[in-house]
Amino acid sequence: MLTILLKHKILTGLILLFLLLSILCQIISGLIYHSMIKASDNMSGTDNKLLQQCTQKYAGFFKLNGKMVNTAVFVDKFLQRVCIAGIRITKISHISGQLMMLSILMIGIAICLLLASGGTLFQIIPYYLISILGLYLYFSVSGIVDIQEKKRLLQTNLVDYLENHFAPRLEIEKENALEEGVKKREVYARELLTEPKEETVRSMTSFSA
């Protein structure tokens, strides 16, 4: 069987390459979501740049609108736009599926070439085995990684933190800033009121002298 695969080195190499890349894309996506989930357990002290961007954008929208109307929508849009090396995480899983389809396509081409050159059914068995094992590995890794579940868990953690911890803190900071502004205006008003009185006293003193 190995000799049959070696006769078509280019096709066999492409098949294995696409298969490996499709599985790696699944693993990479899972690791990214896993690291973000782990970091989201301690959002106040996280070093994760993606989560820091999330809180900064949330704070910006909160200050702009006065309050965040729908945190779940904000988090969902943020996760849809998260990029790694210029590629959105949501697209990596799609790329993984396309690579797997390319691997199956290469297997089909290899089988067609073998049959066209007078190959027997026994000679195409290795490619069938590769396709079956490749699909099994792909779906097994996909089930273990479970990107959709990780995304749901991350979204739940972010919504919980932003709504129940971060938003109240921003509201308190806003109230404190308003109170400081009122106090400054009161001090400024007092200064404006005292200055004319001092000038009146000075003018009366100079007049009596």
mmCIF file of C-alpha atoms in Angstrom:
data_model
loop_
_atom_site.group_PDB
_atom_site.id
_atom_site.type_symbol
_atom_site.label_atom_id
_atom_site.label_comp_id
_atom_site.label_asym_id
_atom_site.label_seq_id
_atom_site.Cartn_x
_atom_site.Cartn_y
_atom_site.Cartn_z
ATOM 1 C CA MET A 1 0.000 0.000 0.000
ATOM 2 C CA LEU A 2 2.855 2.361 0.817
ATOM 3 C CA THR A 3 4.347 1.856 -2.637
ATOM 4 C CA ILE A 4 1.022 2.832 -4.213
ATOM 5 C CA LEU A 5 0.978 6.084 -2.234
ATOM 6 C CA LEU A 6 4.600 6.810 -3.111
ATOM 7 C CA LYS A 7 3.863 6.544 -6.829
ATOM 8 C CA HIS A 8 1.822 9.737 -6.553
ATOM 9 C CA LYS A 9 3.985 11.674 -4.138
ATOM 10 C CA ILE A 10 2.579 15.098 -4.990
ATOM 11 C CA LEU A 11 -1.067 14.100 -4.582
ATOM 12 C CA THR A 12 -0.329 12.105 -1.434
ATOM 13 C CA GLY A 13 1.623 15.045 -0.002
ATOM 14 C CA LEU A 14 -1.217 17.474 -0.766
ATOM 15 C CA ILE A 15 -3.764 15.120 0.774
ATOM 16 C CA LEU A 16 -1.789 14.787 3.999
ATOM 17 C CA LEU A 17 -0.962 18.514 4.057
ATOM 18 C CA PHE A 18 -4.587 19.621 3.726
ATOM 19 C CA LEU A 19 -5.649 17.031 6.284
ATOM 20 C CA LEU A 20 -3.015 18.163 8.784
ATOM 21 C CA LEU A 21 -3.803 21.849 8.280
ATOM 22 C CA SER A 22 -7.527 21.268 8.752
ATOM 23 C CA ILE A 23 -6.894 19.574 12.099
ATOM 24 C CA LEU A 24 -4.388 22.251 13.142
ATOM 25 C CA CYS A 25 -6.942 24.996 12.448
ATOM 26 C CA GLN A 26 -9.389 23.270 14.780
ATOM 27 C CA ILE A 27 -6.738 22.946 17.491
ATOM 28 C CA ILE A 28 -5.570 26.573 17.113
ATOM 29 C CA SER A 29 -9.130 27.883 17.402
ATOM 30 C CA GLY A 30 -9.716 25.753 20.471
ATOM 31 C CA LEU A 31 -6.508 26.932 22.141
ATOM 32 C CA ILE A 32 -7.354 30.597 21.488
ATOM 33 C CA TYR A 33 -10.818 30.248 22.986
ATOM 34 C CA HIS A 34 -9.431 28.199 25.895
ATOM 35 C CA SER A 35 -6.870 30.887 26.755
ATOM 36 C CA MET A 36 -9.547 33.594 26.573
ATOM 37 C CA ILE A 37 -11.898 31.580 28.796
ATOM 38 C CA LYS A 38 -9.134 31.057 31.347
ATOM 39 C CA ALA A 39 -8.267 34.767 31.294
ATOM 40 C CA SER A 40 -11.938 35.771 31.588
ATOM 41 C CA ASP A 41 -12.114 34.144 35.030
ATOM 42 C CA ASN A 42 -10.065 37.096 36.329
ATOM 43 C CA MET A 43 -11.045 39.942 34.032
ATOM 44 C CA SER A 44 -10.026 42.722 36.425
ATOM 45 C CA GLY A 45 -6.385 41.621 36.368
ATOM 46 C CA THR A 46 -6.143 39.922 32.980
ATOM 47 C CA ASP A 47 -3.135 40.360 30.706
ATOM 48 C CA ASN A 48 -4.997 39.063 27.667
ATOM 49 C CA LYS A 49 -4.860 41.825 25.045
ATOM 50 C CA LEU A 50 -8.068 40.703 23.345
ATOM 51 C CA LEU A 51 -10.033 40.895 26.591
ATOM 52 C CA GLN A 52 -8.430 44.226 27.436
ATOM 53 C CA GLN A 53 -9.625 45.531 24.060
ATOM 54 C CA CYS A 54 -13.107 44.246 24.905
ATOM 55 C CA THR A 55 -13.271 46.154 28.208
ATOM 56 C CA GLN A 56 -11.808 49.306 26.645
ATOM 57 C CA LYS A 57 -14.361 49.301 23.814
ATOM 58 C CA TYR A 58 -17.166 48.593 26.273
ATOM 59 C CA ALA A 59 -16.061 51.510 28.451
ATOM 60 C CA GLY A 60 -15.926 53.753 25.381
ATOM 61 C CA PHE A 61 -19.457 52.815 24.326
ATOM 62 C CA PHE A 62 -20.679 53.157 27.903
ATOM 63 C CA LYS A 63 -19.293 56.676 28.253
ATOM 64 C CA LEU A 64 -20.578 57.641 24.823
ATOM 65 C CA ASN A 65 -24.134 56.366 25.315
ATOM 66 C CA GLY A 66 -24.427 56.869 29.064
ATOM 67 C CA LYS A 67 -25.158 53.165 29.467
ATOM 68 C CA MET A 68 -24.812 49.899 27.525
ATOM 69 C CA VAL A 69 -28.211 48.906 26.132
ATOM 70 C CA ASN A 70 -27.461 45.292 25.195
ATOM 71 C CA THR A 71 -24.247 43.767 26.506
ATOM 72 C CA ALA A 72 -24.924 40.369 24.899
ATOM 73 C CA VAL A 73 -25.077 41.936 21.429
ATOM 74 C CA PHE A 74 -21.884 43.900 22.100
ATOM 75 C CA VAL A 75 -20.015 40.754 23.216
ATOM 76 C CA ASP A 76 -21.312 38.742 20.251
ATOM 77 C CA LYS A 77 -20.164 41.413 17.779
ATOM 78 C CA PHE A 78 -16.804 41.679 19.524
ATOM 79 C CA LEU A 79 -16.195 37.921 19.325
ATOM 80 C CA GLN A 80 -17.180 37.947 15.655
ATOM 81 C CA ARG A 81 -14.497 40.576 14.974
ATOM 82 C CA VAL A 82 -11.650 39.080 17.018
ATOM 83 C CA CYS A 83 -8.673 38.526 14.714
ATOM 84 C CA ILE A 84 -5.447 36.553 15.026
ATOM 85 C CA ALA A 85 -2.740 37.439 12.501
ATOM 86 C CA GLY A 86 -5.336 39.342 10.498
ATOM 87 C CA ILE A 87 -7.730 36.359 10.324
ATOM 88 C CA ARG A 88 -10.986 36.272 12.253
ATOM 89 C CA ILE A 89 -11.274 33.358 14.661
ATOM 90 C CA THR A 90 -14.727 32.556 13.312
ATOM 91 C CA LYS A 91 -13.216 32.092 9.840
ATOM 92 C CA ILE A 92 -10.510 29.702 11.039
ATOM 93 C CA SER A 93 -13.078 26.946 11.613
ATOM 94 C CA HIS A 94 -14.500 27.585 8.121
ATOM 95 C CA ILE A 95 -10.990 27.396 6.681
ATOM 96 C CA SER A 96 -10.541 24.099 8.514
ATOM 97 C CA GLY A 97 -13.622 22.667 6.821
ATOM 98 C CA GLN A 98 -12.494 23.897 3.400
ATOM 99 C CA LEU A 99 -9.081 22.303 3.873
ATOM 100 C CA MET A 100 -10.709 19.006 4.771
ATOM 101 C CA MET A 101 -12.853 19.220 1.620
ATOM 102 C CA LEU A 102 -9.709 19.902 -0.424
ATOM 103 C CA SER A 103 -8.123 16.815 1.091
ATOM 104 C CA ILE A 104 -11.134 14.704 0.050
ATOM 105 C CA LEU A 105 -11.013 16.314 -3.408
ATOM 106 C CA MET A 106 -7.353 15.353 -3.802
ATOM 107 C CA ILE A 107 -8.218 11.792 -2.790
ATOM 108 C CA GLY A 108 -10.913 11.699 -5.463
ATOM 109 C CA ILE A 109 -8.485 12.997 -8.085
ATOM 110 C CA ALA A 110 -5.904 10.393 -7.073
ATOM 111 C CA ILE A 111 -8.475 7.598 -7.352
ATOM 112 C CA CYS A 112 -9.596 8.827 -10.782
ATOM 113 C CA LEU A 113 -6.007 8.942 -12.009
ATOM 114 C CA LEU A 114 -5.361 5.408 -10.746
ATOM 115 C CA LEU A 115 -8.467 4.030 -12.396
ATOM 116 C CA ALA A 116 -7.716 5.898 -15.639
ATOM 117 C CA SER A 117 -4.236 4.396 -15.744
ATOM 118 C CA GLY A 118 -5.626 0.860 -15.378
ATOM 119 C CA GLY A 119 -5.383 0.575 -11.610
ATOM 120 C CA THR A 120 -7.358 -2.040 -9.705
ATOM 121 C CA LEU A 121 -9.723 -1.619 -6.785
ATOM 122 C CA PHE A 122 -6.994 -2.940 -4.477
ATOM 123 C CA GLN A 123 -4.740 -0.067 -5.482
ATOM 124 C CA ILE A 124 -7.277 2.589 -4.504
ATOM 125 C CA ILE A 125 -7.886 1.081 -1.043
ATOM 126 C CA PRO A 126 -5.069 3.175 0.574
ATOM 127 C CA TYR A 127 -6.797 6.383 -0.493
ATOM 128 C CA TYR A 128 -10.112 5.183 0.888
ATOM 129 C CA LEU A 129 -8.384 4.383 4.161
ATOM 130 C CA ILE A 130 -6.800 7.846 4.264
ATOM 131 C CA SER A 131 -10.158 9.511 3.621
ATOM 132 C CA ILE A 132 -11.912 7.449 6.306
ATOM 133 C CA LEU A 133 -9.151 7.980 8.881
ATOM 134 C CA GLY A 134 -8.874 11.665 7.941
ATOM 135 C CA LEU A 135 -12.587 12.277 8.418
ATOM 136 C CA TYR A 136 -12.517 10.332 11.691
ATOM 137 C CA LEU A 137 -9.606 12.416 13.004
ATOM 138 C CA TYR A 138 -11.202 15.661 11.839
ATOM 139 C CA PHE A 139 -14.553 15.036 13.510
ATOM 140 C CA SER A 140 -12.899 13.574 16.599
ATOM 141 C CA VAL A 141 -10.734 16.666 17.090
ATOM 142 C CA SER A 142 -13.724 18.872 16.298
ATOM 143 C CA GLY A 143 -15.750 17.109 18.995
ATOM 144 C CA ILE A 144 -12.944 17.298 21.554
ATOM 145 C CA VAL A 145 -12.201 20.965 20.868
ATOM 146 C CA ASP A 146 -15.940 21.872 20.690
ATOM 147 C CA ILE A 147 -15.435 25.438 19.478
ATOM 148 C CA GLN A 148 -19.117 26.362 19.714
ATOM 149 C CA GLU A 149 -19.296 25.360 23.374
ATOM 150 C CA LYS A 150 -16.099 27.270 24.164
ATOM 151 C CA LYS A 151 -17.450 30.333 22.375
ATOM 152 C CA ARG A 152 -20.720 30.114 24.331
ATOM 153 C CA LEU A 153 -18.863 29.777 27.638
ATOM 154 C CA LEU A 154 -16.601 32.729 26.821
ATOM 155 C CA GLN A 155 -19.595 34.851 25.823
ATOM 156 C CA THR A 156 -21.332 33.985 29.117
ATOM 157 C CA ASN A 157 -18.249 34.944 31.142
ATOM 158 C CA LEU A 158 -17.830 38.255 29.321
ATOM 159 C CA VAL A 159 -21.494 39.234 29.588
ATOM 160 C CA ASP A 160 -21.515 38.355 33.298
ATOM 161 C CA TYR A 161 -18.407 40.432 34.023
ATOM 162 C CA LEU A 162 -19.393 43.442 31.924
ATOM 163 C CA GLU A 163 -22.979 43.627 33.171
ATOM 164 C CA ASN A 164 -22.522 42.700 36.838
ATOM 165 C CA HIS A 165 -19.042 44.035 37.633
ATOM 166 C CA PHE A 166 -17.645 46.423 35.040
ATOM 167 C CA ALA A 167 -20.783 48.435 34.223
ATOM 168 C CA PRO A 168 -21.561 49.248 37.902
ATOM 169 C CA ARG A 169 -17.957 50.385 38.355
ATOM 170 C CA LEU A 170 -18.249 52.673 35.331
ATOM 171 C CA GLU A 171 -21.532 54.028 36.711
ATOM 172 C CA ILE A 172 -19.866 54.812 40.063
ATOM 173 C CA GLU A 173 -16.962 56.519 38.293
ATOM 174 C CA LYS A 174 -19.449 58.554 36.287
ATOM 175 C CA GLU A 175 -21.331 59.631 39.431
ATOM 176 C CA ASN A 176 -18.065 60.519 41.173
ATOM 177 C CA ALA A 177 -16.991 62.582 38.170
ATOM 178 C CA LEU A 178 -20.337 64.422 38.203
ATOM 179 C CA GLU A 179 -20.016 65.101 41.932
ATOM 180 C CA GLU A 180 -16.497 66.439 41.479
ATOM 181 C CA GLY A 181 -17.724 68.638 38.649
ATOM 182 C CA VAL A 182 -20.527 70.033 40.845
ATOM 183 C CA LYS A 183 -18.099 70.719 43.691
ATOM 184 C CA LYS A 184 -15.692 72.512 41.359
ATOM 185 C CA ARG A 185 -18.520 74.652 39.999
ATOM 186 C CA GLU A 186 -19.616 75.507 43.546
ATOM 187 C CA VAL A 187 -16.082 76.506 44.505
ATOM 188 C CA TYR A 188 -15.777 78.585 41.361
ATOM 189 C CA ALA A 189 -19.122 80.282 42.068
ATOM 190 C CA ARG A 190 -18.027 81.115 45.621
ATOM 191 C CA GLU A 191 -14.819 82.627 44.331
ATOM 192 C CA LEU A 192 -16.788 84.776 41.901
ATOM 193 C CA LEU A 193 -19.058 85.959 44.735
ATOM 194 C CA THR A 194 -16.247 86.744 47.167
ATOM 195 C CA GLU A 195 -14.137 88.687 44.675
ATOM 196 C CA PRO A 196 -16.688 91.554 44.197
ATOM 197 C CA LYS A 197 -17.124 91.825 47.993
ATOM 198 C CA GLU A 198 -13.384 92.158 48.505
ATOM 199 C CA GLU A 199 -13.181 94.790 45.800
ATOM 200 C CA THR A 200 -16.089 96.719 47.426
ATOM 201 C CA VAL A 201 -14.399 96.630 50.840
ATOM 202 C CA ARG A 202 -11.135 97.842 49.322
ATOM 203 C CA SER A 203 -12.836 100.686 47.497
ATOM 204 C CA MET A 204 -14.686 101.788 50.641
ATOM 205 C CA THR A 205 -11.480 101.664 52.671
ATOM 206 C CA SER A 206 -9.626 103.727 50.100
ATOM 207 C CA PHE A 207 -12.553 106.210 49.922
ATOM 208 C CA SER A 208 -12.696 106.709 53.718
ATOM 209 C CA ALA A 209 -8.944 107.193 53.814
#
